[in-house]
PDB file of C-alpha atoms and ligand atoms in Angstrom:
ATOM      1  CA  LYS T 261      71.532  89.202  88.197  1.00 80.00           C
ATOM      2  CA  GLU T 262      70.666  92.867  88.821  1.00 91.00           C
ATOM      3  CA  PHE T 263      72.687  94.822  91.182  1.00 97.00           C
ATOM      4  CA  GLU T 264      71.821  98.429  92.586  1.00 97.00           C
ATOM      5  CA  THR T 265      75.565  99.570  92.602  1.00 98.00           C
ATOM      6  CA  LEU T 266      77.323  97.460  90.178  1.00 98.00           C
ATOM      7  CA  LEU T 267      76.850  96.591  86.352  1.00 98.00           C
ATOM      8  CA  THR T 268      78.075  93.155  85.355  1.00 98.00           C
ATOM      9  CA  GLU T 269      78.670  91.957  81.903  1.00 98.00           C
ATOM     10  CA  GLN T 270      80.375  88.729  80.868  1.00 97.00           C
ATOM     11  CA  ARG T 271      82.663  89.016  77.770  1.00 97.00           C
ATOM     12  CA  GLY T 272      83.791  85.556  76.857  1.00 97.00           C
ATOM     13  CA  ALA T 273      85.554  84.251  80.001  1.00 97.00           C
ATOM     14  CA  VAL T 274      86.081  87.435  81.487  1.00 98.00           C
ATOM     15  CA  MET T 275      83.530  89.081  83.820  1.00 98.00           C
ATOM     16  CA  LEU T 276      83.470  92.894  83.654  1.00 98.00           C
ATOM     17  CA  ILE T 277      82.169  94.477  86.896  1.00 98.00           C
ATOM     18  CA  THR T 278      81.693  98.217  86.792  1.00 98.00           C
ATOM     19  CA  LEU T 279      81.105 100.224  90.013  1.00 98.00           C
ATOM     20  CA  ASN T 280      77.971 102.290  89.149  1.00 98.00           C
ATOM     21  CA  ARG T 281      77.312 104.986  91.804  1.00 98.00           C
ATOM     22  CA  PRO T 282      77.877 108.049  89.506  1.00 97.00           C
ATOM     23  CA  GLN T 283      76.070 110.588  91.731  1.00 96.00           C
ATOM     24  CA  ALA T 284      78.747 109.923  94.374  1.00 98.00           C
ATOM     25  CA  LEU T 285      81.773 109.092  92.293  1.00 98.00           C
ATOM     26  CA  ASN T 286      81.383 105.589  93.165  1.00 98.00           C
ATOM     27  CA  ALA T 287      81.788 106.081  96.878  1.00 98.00           C
ATOM     28  CA  LEU T 288      82.009 102.638  98.436  1.00 97.00           C
ATOM     29  CA  ASN T 289      79.038 102.344 100.896  1.00 95.00           C
ATOM     30  CA  SER T 290      77.942  99.102 102.544  1.00 94.00           C
ATOM     31  CA  THR T 291      75.721  98.107  99.543  1.00 96.00           C
ATOM     32  CA  VAL T 292      78.742  98.253  97.178  1.00 96.00           C
ATOM     33  CA  MET T 293      80.798  96.133  99.610  1.00 95.00           C
ATOM     34  CA  ARG T 294      77.935  93.518  99.901  1.00 95.00           C
ATOM     35  CA  GLU T 295      77.208  93.525  96.110  1.00 97.00           C
ATOM     36  CA  LEU T 296      80.791  93.287  95.175  1.00 97.00           C
ATOM     37  CA  SER T 297      81.513  90.531  97.499  1.00 97.00           C
ATOM     38  CA  GLU T 298      78.479  88.612  96.008  1.00 97.00           C
ATOM     39  CA  ALA T 299      79.382  89.324  92.417  1.00 98.00           C
ATOM     40  CA  LEU T 300      82.950  88.064  93.052  1.00 98.00           C
ATOM     41  CA  ARG T 301      81.888  84.957  94.987  1.00 97.00           C
ATOM     42  CA  THR T 302      79.738  84.277  91.974  1.00 97.00           C
ATOM     43  CA  CYS T 303      82.656  84.531  89.619  1.00 97.00           C
ATOM     44  CA  ASP T 304      84.784  82.208  91.702  1.00 97.00           C
ATOM     45  CA  ALA T 305      81.990  79.548  91.606  1.00 97.00           C
ATOM     46  CA  ASP T 306      81.435  79.967  87.907  1.00 97.00           C
ATOM     47  CA  ASP T 307      83.459  77.634  85.592  1.00 96.00           C
ATOM     48  CA  GLY T 308      82.764  79.873  82.739  1.00 97.00           C
ATOM     49  CA  VAL T 309      84.638  82.776  84.289  1.00 98.00           C
ATOM     50  CA  GLY T 310      88.424  82.750  84.140  1.00 98.00           C
ATOM     51  CA  SER T 311      89.095  86.345  85.228  1.00 98.00           C
ATOM     52  CA  ILE T 312      87.567  89.506  86.346  1.00 98.00           C
ATOM     53  CA  VAL T 313      87.993  93.189  85.302  1.00 98.00           C
ATOM     54  CA  LEU T 314      86.941  95.799  87.928  1.00 98.00           C
ATOM     55  CA  ALA T 315      86.300  99.311  86.444  1.00 98.00           C
ATOM     56  CA  GLY T 316      84.733 102.590  87.598  1.00 98.00           C
ATOM     57  CA  SER T 317      83.632 105.510  85.580  1.00 98.00           C
ATOM     58  CA  GLU T 318      85.907 107.888  83.495  1.00 97.00           C
ATOM     59  CA  LYS T 319      85.826 110.493  86.252  1.00 98.00           C
ATOM     60  CA  ALA T 320      86.262 108.005  89.144  1.00 98.00           C
ATOM     61  CA  PHE T 321      87.342 104.613  89.955  1.00 98.00           C
ATOM     62  CA  ALA T 322      86.070 105.303  93.327  1.00 98.00           C
ATOM     63  CA  ALA T 323      86.401 108.303  95.513  1.00 98.00           C
ATOM     64  CA  GLY T 324      86.699 106.394  98.829  1.00 97.00           C
ATOM     65  CA  ALA T 325      84.570 104.885 101.543  1.00 96.00           C
ATOM     66  CA  ASP T 326      81.102 106.685 101.555  1.00 96.00           C
ATOM     67  CA  ILE T 327      81.787 109.745 103.853  1.00 97.00           C
ATOM     68  CA  LYS T 328      78.027 110.482 104.289  1.00 96.00           C
ATOM     69  CA  GLU T 329      77.510 106.875 105.511  1.00 95.00           C
ATOM     70  CA  MET T 330      80.642 106.946 107.866  1.00 95.00           C
ATOM     71  CA  GLN T 331      79.741 110.376 109.425  1.00 96.00           C
ATOM     72  CA  PRO T 332      77.567 109.155 112.183  1.00 96.00           C
ATOM     73  CA  VAL T 333      79.286 105.907 113.023  1.00 96.00           C
ATOM     74  CA  THR T 334      80.543 105.633 116.671  1.00 96.00           C
ATOM     75  CA  PHE T 335      83.425 103.506 117.821  1.00 97.00           C
ATOM     76  CA  VAL T 336      81.102 100.811 119.216  1.00 97.00           C
ATOM     77  CA  ASP T 337      79.069 100.575 115.961  1.00 95.00           C
ATOM     78  CA  ALA T 338      82.489 100.257 114.102  1.00 95.00           C
ATOM     79  CA  TYR T 339      83.916  97.715 116.387  1.00 96.00           C
ATOM     80  CA  LEU T 340      80.937  95.471 116.967  1.00 96.00           C
ATOM     81  CA  GLY T 341      79.933  95.593 113.354  1.00 92.00           C
ATOM     82  CA  ASP T 342      83.486  95.067 112.096  1.00 92.00           C
ATOM     83  CA  PHE T 343      83.136  97.983 109.992  1.00 92.00           C
ATOM     84  CA  LEU T 344      84.944  97.388 106.639  1.00 90.00           C
ATOM     85  CA  GLY T 345      85.900  93.863 107.560  1.00 89.00           C
ATOM     86  CA  GLY T 346      83.831  92.569 104.634  1.00 88.00           C
ATOM     87  CA  TRP T 347      86.445  93.900 102.381  1.00 90.00           C
ATOM     88  CA  GLU T 348      88.864  91.150 103.393  1.00 89.00           C
ATOM     89  CA  ALA T 349      86.274  88.680 101.862  1.00 89.00           C
ATOM     90  CA  ILE T 350      86.662  90.648  98.603  1.00 93.00           C
ATOM     91  CA  ALA T 351      90.590  90.238  98.963  1.00 94.00           C
ATOM     92  CA  ALA T 352      89.946  86.440  99.183  1.00 95.00           C
ATOM     93  CA  THR T 353      88.766  86.125  95.659  1.00 97.00           C
ATOM     94  CA  ARG T 354      90.580  83.307  93.998  1.00 98.00           C
ATOM     95  CA  LYS T 355      90.337  84.352  90.458  1.00 98.00           C
ATOM     96  CA  PRO T 356      92.627  87.206  89.103  1.00 98.00           C
ATOM     97  CA  ILE T 357      91.198  90.711  89.168  1.00 98.00           C
ATOM     98  CA  VAL T 358      92.482  93.484  86.988  1.00 98.00           C
ATOM     99  CA  ALA T 359      91.594  96.925  88.062  1.00 98.00           C
ATOM    100  CA  ALA T 360      90.970  99.484  85.263  1.00 98.00           C
ATOM    101  CA  VAL T 361      91.507 102.767  87.035  1.00 98.00           C
ATOM    102  CA  SER T 362      90.431 106.040  85.459  1.00 98.00           C
ATOM    103  CA  GLY T 363      90.127 109.264  87.406  1.00 98.00           C
ATOM    104  CA  TYR T 364      90.027 109.302  91.242  1.00 98.00           C
ATOM    105  CA  ALA T 365      91.133 106.352  93.177  1.00 98.00           C
ATOM    106  CA  LEU T 366      91.038 107.883  96.837  1.00 98.00           C
ATOM    107  CA  GLY T 367      91.027 106.288 100.210  1.00 98.00           C
ATOM    108  CA  GLY T 368      89.152 103.085  99.913  1.00 97.00           C
ATOM    109  CA  GLY T 369      89.018 103.399  96.258  1.00 98.00           C
ATOM    110  CA  CYS T 370      92.831 103.307  96.062  1.00 98.00           C
ATOM    111  CA  GLU T 371      92.659 100.471  98.574  1.00 98.00           C
ATOM    112  CA  LEU T 372      90.115  98.529  96.465  1.00 98.00           C
ATOM    113  CA  ALA T 373      92.412  98.878  93.360  1.00 98.00           C
ATOM    114  CA  MET T 374      95.283  97.404  95.562  1.00 98.00           C
ATOM    115  CA  ILE T 375      93.007  94.729  96.478  1.00 97.00           C
ATOM    116  CA  CYS T 376      92.917  93.737  92.844  1.00 98.00           C
ATOM    117  CA  ASP T 377      95.822  91.716  91.380  1.00 98.00           C
ATOM    118  CA  PHE T 378      97.383  94.430  89.199  1.00 98.00           C
ATOM    119  CA  ILE T 379      96.270  98.064  88.203  1.00 98.00           C
ATOM    120  CA  ILE T 380      96.056  99.268  84.623  1.00 98.00           C
ATOM    121  CA  ALA T 381      95.739 103.038  84.829  1.00 98.00           C
ATOM    122  CA  SER T 382      94.320 105.728  82.357  1.00 98.00           C
ATOM    123  CA  GLU T 383      96.639 108.723  81.962  1.00 98.00           C
ATOM    124  CA  THR T 384      94.017 110.487  83.935  1.00 98.00           C
ATOM    125  CA  ALA T 385      94.157 108.352  87.083  1.00 98.00           C
ATOM    126  CA  LYS T 386      94.895 110.015  90.518  1.00 98.00           C
ATOM    127  CA  PHE T 387      95.712 107.781  93.561  1.00 98.00           C
ATOM    128  CA  GLY T 388      95.591 109.007  97.116  1.00 98.00           C
ATOM    129  CA  GLN T 389      94.813 108.217 100.783  1.00 98.00           C
ATOM    130  CA  PRO T 390      93.174 111.458 101.962  1.00 98.00           C
ATOM    131  CA  GLU T 391      91.665 109.782 105.033  1.00 98.00           C
ATOM    132  CA  ILE T 392      93.925 111.961 107.240  1.00 98.00           C
ATOM    133  CA  THR T 393      91.970 115.095 106.070  1.00 98.00           C
ATOM    134  CA  LEU T 394      88.846 113.646 107.574  1.00 98.00           C
ATOM    135  CA  GLY T 395      90.314 112.783 110.978  1.00 97.00           C
ATOM    136  CA  ILE T 396      90.832 109.109 110.326  1.00 97.00           C
ATOM    137  CA  ILE T 397      93.364 106.722 108.755  1.00 98.00           C
ATOM    138  CA  PRO T 398      93.100 104.201 105.901  1.00 97.00           C
ATOM    139  CA  GLY T 399      91.029 101.261 106.855  1.00 95.00           C
ATOM    140  CA  MET T 400      90.980  98.856 104.071  1.00 94.00           C
ATOM    141  CA  GLY T 401      94.633  98.174 103.751  1.00 94.00           C
ATOM    142  CA  GLY T 402      96.180 101.606 102.613  1.00 96.00           C
ATOM    143  CA  SER T 403      98.765 101.576 105.214  1.00 97.00           C
ATOM    144  CA  GLN T 404      99.838  97.983 104.564  1.00 97.00           C
ATOM    145  CA  ARG T 405      99.399  97.366 100.788  1.00 97.00           C
ATOM    146  CA  LEU T 406     100.407 100.884  99.713  1.00 98.00           C
ATOM    147  CA  THR T 407     103.615 100.582 101.798  1.00 98.00           C
ATOM    148  CA  ARG T 408     104.346  97.092 100.262  1.00 96.00           C
ATOM    149  CA  ALA T 409     103.721  98.669  96.747  1.00 97.00           C
ATOM    150  CA  VAL T 410     105.555 101.848  96.839  1.00 97.00           C
ATOM    151  CA  GLY T 411     107.707 101.622  99.821  1.00 97.00           C
ATOM    152  CA  LYS T 412     107.801 103.530 103.246  1.00 97.00           C
ATOM    153  CA  ALA T 413     108.884 106.957 101.842  1.00 98.00           C
ATOM    154  CA  LYS T 414     106.110 107.530  99.426  1.00 97.00           C
ATOM    155  CA  ALA T 415     103.438 105.611 101.680  1.00 98.00           C
ATOM    156  CA  MET T 416     104.287 107.803 104.538  1.00 98.00           C
ATOM    157  CA  ASP T 417     104.095 110.922 102.316  1.00 98.00           C
ATOM    158  CA  MET T 418     100.707 109.825 100.896  1.00 98.00           C
ATOM    159  CA  VAL T 419      99.074 108.804 104.111  1.00 98.00           C
ATOM    160  CA  LEU T 420     100.373 111.639 106.266  1.00 98.00           C
ATOM    161  CA  THR T 421      99.817 114.515 103.906  1.00 98.00           C
ATOM    162  CA  GLY T 422      96.846 113.127 101.937  1.00 98.00           C
ATOM    163  CA  ARG T 423      98.393 114.393  98.501  1.00 98.00           C
ATOM    164  CA  MET T 424      97.509 112.556  95.404  1.00 98.00           C
ATOM    165  CA  MET T 425      99.825 110.725  92.942  1.00 98.00           C
ATOM    166  CA  ASP T 426      99.211 111.140  89.267  1.00 98.00           C
ATOM    167  CA  ALA T 427      99.359 107.907  87.005  1.00 98.00           C
ATOM    168  CA  ALA T 428     102.978 108.717  85.941  1.00 98.00           C
ATOM    169  CA  GLU T 429     104.186 108.766  89.596  1.00 98.00           C
ATOM    170  CA  ALA T 430     102.111 105.787  90.584  1.00 98.00           C
ATOM    171  CA  GLU T 431     103.757 103.864  87.661  1.00 98.00           C
ATOM    172  CA  ARG T 432     107.257 104.889  88.588  1.00 98.00           C
ATOM    173  CA  ALA T 433     106.557 103.959  92.255  1.00 98.00           C
ATOM    174  CA  GLY T 434     105.383 100.547  91.342  1.00 97.00           C
ATOM    175  CA  LEU T 435     101.645 100.935  92.325  1.00 98.00           C
ATOM    176  CA  VAL T 436     100.556 100.779  88.668  1.00 98.00           C
ATOM    177  CA  ALA T 437     101.367  98.028  86.108  1.00 98.00           C
ATOM    178  CA  ARG T 438     100.595  99.849  82.931  1.00 98.00           C
ATOM    179  CA  ILE T 439      99.434 103.296  81.858  1.00 98.00           C
ATOM    180  CA  VAL T 440      97.388 103.717  78.835  1.00 98.00           C
ATOM    181  CA  PRO T 441      95.348 106.688  77.120  1.00 98.00           C
ATOM    182  CA  PRO T 442      91.899 107.127  78.491  1.00 97.00           C
ATOM    183  CA  GLU T 443      90.097 105.730  75.376  1.00 97.00           C
ATOM    184  CA  ARG T 444      92.249 102.492  75.640  1.00 98.00           C
ATOM    185  CA  LEU T 445      91.748 101.782  79.230  1.00 98.00           C
ATOM    186  CA  LEU T 446      88.815  99.273  79.146  1.00 98.00           C
ATOM    187  CA  ASP T 447      90.122  97.472  75.916  1.00 98.00           C
ATOM    188  CA  GLU T 448      93.459  97.066  77.517  1.00 98.00           C
ATOM    189  CA  ALA T 449      92.124  95.752  80.804  1.00 98.00           C
ATOM    190  CA  LEU T 450      89.780  93.356  78.877  1.00 98.00           C
ATOM    191  CA  GLU T 451      92.536  92.033  76.606  1.00 98.00           C
ATOM    192  CA  ALA T 452      94.874  91.412  79.678  1.00 98.00           C
ATOM    193  CA  ALA T 453      92.079  89.741  81.521  1.00 98.00           C
ATOM    194  CA  GLY T 454      91.154  87.695  78.274  1.00 98.00           C
ATOM    195  CA  LYS T 455      94.557  86.448  77.924  1.00 98.00           C
ATOM    196  CA  ILE T 456      94.603  85.374  81.575  1.00 98.00           C
ATOM    197  CA  ALA T 457      91.365  83.542  81.080  1.00 98.00           C
ATOM    198  CA  SER T 458      92.824  81.732  78.147  1.00 97.00           C
ATOM    199  CA  TYR T 459      95.364  80.000  80.106  1.00 98.00           C
ATOM    200  CA  SER T 460      95.226  76.847  82.321  1.00 97.00           C
ATOM    201  CA  ARG T 461      92.773  77.761  85.187  1.00 97.00           C
ATOM    202  CA  ALA T 462      94.837  75.860  87.750  1.00 97.00           C
ATOM    203  CA  ALA T 463      98.123  77.508  86.746  1.00 98.00           C
ATOM    204  CA  VAL T 464      96.521  81.034  86.730  1.00 98.00           C
ATOM    205  CA  MET T 465      95.041  80.504  90.154  1.00 98.00           C
ATOM    206  CA  MET T 466      98.198  79.076  91.699  1.00 98.00           C
ATOM    207  CA  ALA T 467     100.274  81.951  90.100  1.00 98.00           C
ATOM    208  CA  LYS T 468      97.922  84.471  91.793  1.00 98.00           C
ATOM    209  CA  GLU T 469      98.167  82.621  95.094  1.00 97.00           C
ATOM    210  CA  ALA T 470     101.883  82.272  94.843  1.00 97.00           C
ATOM    211  CA  VAL T 471     102.642  85.885  94.197  1.00 97.00           C
ATOM    212  CA  GLY T 472      99.927  87.058  96.716  1.00 95.00           C
ATOM    213  CA  ARG T 473     101.947  84.889  99.514  1.00 95.00           C
ATOM    214  CA  SER T 474     105.130  86.972  98.782  1.00 95.00           C
ATOM    215  CA  ASP T 475     103.900  89.659 100.923  1.00 91.00           C
ATOM    216  CA  GLU T 476     103.335  87.270 103.838  1.00 93.00           C
ATOM    217  CA  LEU T 477     105.948  84.557 103.835  1.00 96.00           C
ATOM    218  CA  THR T 478     109.695  84.792 104.421  1.00 97.00           C
ATOM    219  CA  LEU T 479     111.780  84.221 101.188  1.00 97.00           C
ATOM    220  CA  ALA T 480     112.738  80.620 102.066  1.00 98.00           C
ATOM    221  CA  GLU T 481     109.101  79.676 102.769  1.00 97.00           C
ATOM    222  CA  GLY T 482     107.835  81.536  99.892  1.00 97.00           C
ATOM    223  CA  LEU T 483     110.270  79.612  97.574  1.00 97.00           C
ATOM    224  CA  ARG T 484     109.229  76.350  99.087  1.00 98.00           C
ATOM    225  CA  TYR T 485     105.569  77.107  98.612  1.00 97.00           C
ATOM    226  CA  GLU T 486     106.153  78.253  95.146  1.00 98.00           C
ATOM    227  CA  ARG T 487     107.831  74.951  94.245  1.00 98.00           C
ATOM    228  CA  ARG T 488     105.164  72.831  95.858  1.00 98.00           C
ATOM    229  CA  LEU T 489     102.665  74.641  93.654  1.00 98.00           C
ATOM    230  CA  PHE T 490     104.957  74.173  90.712  1.00 98.00           C
ATOM    231  CA  HIS T 491     105.354  70.364  91.419  1.00 98.00           C
ATOM    232  CA  SER T 492     101.447  70.229  91.667  1.00 98.00           C
ATOM    233  CA  LEU T 493     100.940  71.460  88.188  1.00 98.00           C
ATOM    234  CA  PHE T 494     102.627  68.588  86.637  1.00 98.00           C
ATOM    235  CA  ALA T 495      99.581  66.698  87.644  1.00 98.00           C
ATOM    236  CA  THR T 496      97.437  68.569  85.274  1.00 98.00           C
ATOM    237  CA  GLU T 497      96.479  67.573  81.642  1.00 97.00           C
ATOM    238  CA  ASP T 498      97.062  71.272  80.954  1.00 98.00           C
ATOM    239  CA  GLN T 499     100.681  71.107  81.656  1.00 98.00           C
ATOM    240  CA  LYS T 500     100.988  68.116  79.010  1.00 97.00           C
ATOM    241  CA  GLU T 501      98.960  70.103  76.542  1.00 98.00           C
ATOM    242  CA  GLY T 502     100.965  73.339  77.055  1.00 98.00           C
ATOM    243  CA  MET T 503     104.187  71.616  76.575  1.00 98.00           C
ATOM    244  CA  ALA T 504     102.976  69.414  73.606  1.00 98.00           C
ATOM    245  CA  ALA T 505     101.520  72.493  71.915  1.00 98.00           C
ATOM    246  CA  PHE T 506     105.070  74.113  72.245  1.00 98.00           C
ATOM    247  CA  VAL T 507     106.937  71.149  70.888  1.00 98.00           C
ATOM    248  CA  GLU T 508     104.346  70.767  67.967  1.00 98.00           C
ATOM    249  CA  LYS T 509     104.342  74.464  67.224  1.00 98.00           C
ATOM    250  CA  ARG T 510     100.612  74.944  67.651  1.00 98.00           C
ATOM    251  CA  LYS T 511      98.496  77.012  69.940  1.00 96.00           C
ATOM    252  CA  ALA T 512      97.594  75.208  73.215  1.00 97.00           C
ATOM    253  CA  GLN T 513      94.009  74.258  73.962  1.00 96.00           C
ATOM    254  CA  PHE T 514      93.634  74.252  77.679  1.00 97.00           C
ATOM    255  CA  ARG T 515      90.764  72.286  79.054  1.00 95.00           C
ATOM    256  CA  ASN T 516      91.171  73.144  82.671  1.00 93.00           C
ATOM    257  CA  ARG T 517      91.828  69.596  83.471  1.00 93.00           C
TER     258      ARG T 517
HETATM  259  C1  HXC B 188      80.527 110.286  99.708  1.00 50.42           C
HETATM  260  C2  HXC B 188      81.157 111.410  97.868  1.00 50.42           C
HETATM  261  C3  HXC B 188      82.589 110.964  98.089  1.00 50.42           C
HETATM  262  C4  HXC B 188      82.694 110.091  99.267  1.00 50.42           C
HETATM  263  C5  HXC B 188      82.483 112.353  96.447  1.00 50.42           C
HETATM  264  N1  HXC B 188      81.283 112.250  96.958  1.00 50.42           N
HETATM  265  N2  HXC B 188      83.369 111.480  97.221  1.00 50.42           N
HETATM  266  N3  HXC B 188      80.187 111.012  98.849  1.00 50.42           N
HETATM  267  N4  HXC B 188      81.708 109.689  99.905  1.00 50.42           N
HETATM  268  N5  HXC B 188      83.958 109.568  99.541  1.00 50.42           N
HETATM  269  C6  HXC B 188      80.031 112.891  96.241  1.00 50.42           C
HETATM  270  C7  HXC B 188      80.189 114.397  96.652  1.00 50.42           C
HETATM  271  O1  HXC B 188      79.603 114.575  97.841  1.00 50.42           O
HETATM  272  C8  HXC B 188      79.197 114.925  95.647  1.00 50.42           C
HETATM  273  O2  HXC B 188      77.862 114.677  95.940  1.00 50.42           O
HETATM  274  C9  HXC B 188      79.455 114.089  94.458  1.00 50.42           C
HETATM  275  O3  HXC B 188      80.096 112.795  94.921  1.00 50.42           O
HETATM  276  C10 HXC B 188      80.497 114.608  93.415  1.00 50.42           C
HETATM  277  O4  HXC B 188      81.685 115.128  94.149  1.00 50.42           O
HETATM  278  P1  HXC B 188      82.312 116.506  94.141  1.00 50.42           P
HETATM  279  O5  HXC B 188      83.120 116.735  95.219  1.00 50.42           O
HETATM  280  O6  HXC B 188      81.192 117.579  93.789  1.00 50.42           O
HETATM  281  O7  HXC B 188      83.328 116.441  92.901  1.00 50.42           O
HETATM  282  P2  HXC B 188      84.630 117.134  92.528  1.00 50.42           P
HETATM  283  O8  HXC B 188      84.464 118.649  92.992  1.00 50.42           O
HETATM  284  O9  HXC B 188      84.922 116.898  91.106  1.00 50.42           O
HETATM  285  O10 HXC B 188      85.743 116.636  93.555  1.00 50.42           O
HETATM  286  C11 HXC B 188      86.044 115.201  93.357  1.00 50.42           C
HETATM  287  C12 HXC B 188      86.868 114.856  94.638  1.00 50.42           C
HETATM  288  C13 HXC B 188      85.954 115.113  95.920  1.00 50.42           C
HETATM  289  C14 HXC B 188      88.201 115.548  94.761  1.00 50.42           C
HETATM  290  C15 HXC B 188      87.095 113.298  94.407  1.00 50.42           C
HETATM  291  O11 HXC B 188      84.602 114.457  95.762  1.00 50.42           O
HETATM  292  C16 HXC B 188      86.444 114.509  97.191  1.00 50.42           C
HETATM  293  O12 HXC B 188      87.503 115.147  97.784  1.00 50.42           O
HETATM  294  N6  HXC B 188      85.978 113.483  97.602  1.00 50.42           N
HETATM  295  C17 HXC B 188      86.169 112.720  98.859  1.00 50.42           C
HETATM  296  C18 HXC B 188      87.587 112.121  98.788  1.00 50.42           C
HETATM  297  C19 HXC B 188      87.911 111.395 100.076  1.00 50.42           C
HETATM  298  O13 HXC B 188      88.125 112.025 101.094  1.00 50.42           O
HETATM  299  N7  HXC B 188      88.015 109.917 100.064  1.00 50.42           N
HETATM  300  C20 HXC B 188      88.422 109.291 101.206  1.00 50.42           C
HETATM  301  C21 HXC B 188      87.268 108.912 101.847  1.00 50.42           C
HETATM  302  S1  HXC B 188      87.636 108.131 103.477  1.00 50.42           S
HETATM  303  P3  HXC B 188      76.768 115.845  96.077  1.00 50.42           P
HETATM  304  O14 HXC B 188      75.524 115.050  96.486  1.00 50.42           O
HETATM  305  O15 HXC B 188      77.431 116.963  96.952  1.00 50.42           O
HETATM  306  O16 HXC B 188      76.712 116.345  94.627  1.00 50.42           O
HETATM  307  C22 HXC B 188      87.876 106.566 103.050  1.00 50.42           C
HETATM  308  C23 HXC B 188      88.213 105.747 104.401  1.00 50.42           C
HETATM  309  C24 HXC B 188      88.779 104.514 103.916  1.00 50.42           C
HETATM  310  O17 HXC B 188      87.922 106.193 101.979  1.00 50.42           O
HETATM  311  C25 HXC B 188      88.698 103.703 105.002  1.00 50.42           C
HETATM  312  C26 HXC B 188      88.509 102.397 104.443  1.00 50.42           C
HETATM  313  C27 HXC B 188      87.455 102.371 103.482  1.00 50.42           C
END
């Protein structure tokens, strides 16, 4: 399927989705939101897709929500149209998404990277929530997901001053899972996603669900939730296969059963 603002390419069981508005440093306008939402829904529905890599360009993962599109918006437009509400549908994607971040991930771009399940960053990556410089605040989770990722001190610093973090600081702070040289970024992300896609689909999706819930549940509830999911995986053929393969010293052949 052809999109105006995205490129999609299936590599084995991994869907590579690349934001493609180079003239605006991949600024996230309503077309990007609609198309990305559709592309991710298609991935969730497609048995041939096990995981997703979301990438931008070398210069910018995404430089934020589209400021030119936002400029004339009024409160009533924003409220009645649930402006940015569509990003929650993107966060509801059930298959794992690895963000491959090179260059700027600012405002909505940083927030989109945080909606993904983990971030692999190029040494050139720069993260920031510069909304305050525009007279607004983060609107796609920056005040919530960033705070959970890096803690209150750094989140307040970033959201109140609008300063950027480089890749090294972002990794130290826990925002980024791995840093790689720029030329390795896409391969590293595709390899990670390929590995994920090679495992039992149900186990992978439950793992994502369980870790995702850790932000929302108390420890006691989270542990119980995890244990219920854990128990349920013993109903899968893939559990039998995974453990038989270990015992027989061979590679597991998961069949998503
Ligand atoms: C619309 C944008 C844009 C954006 C860049 N462009 N960011 N257009 N929305 N967020 C456009 C520029 O207008 C310019 O177009 C082209 O992309 C290249 O950008 P330059 O500024 O010329 O590049 P450079 O000098 O290299 O500076 C890069 C930059 C800067 C530091 C990333 O572009 C920048 O500060 N961008 C805005 C970052 C920002 O404030 N993001 C937060 C947005 S608010 P023309 O046509 O002039 O060549 C936000 C709200 C979140 O995200 C709420 C939830 C979504």
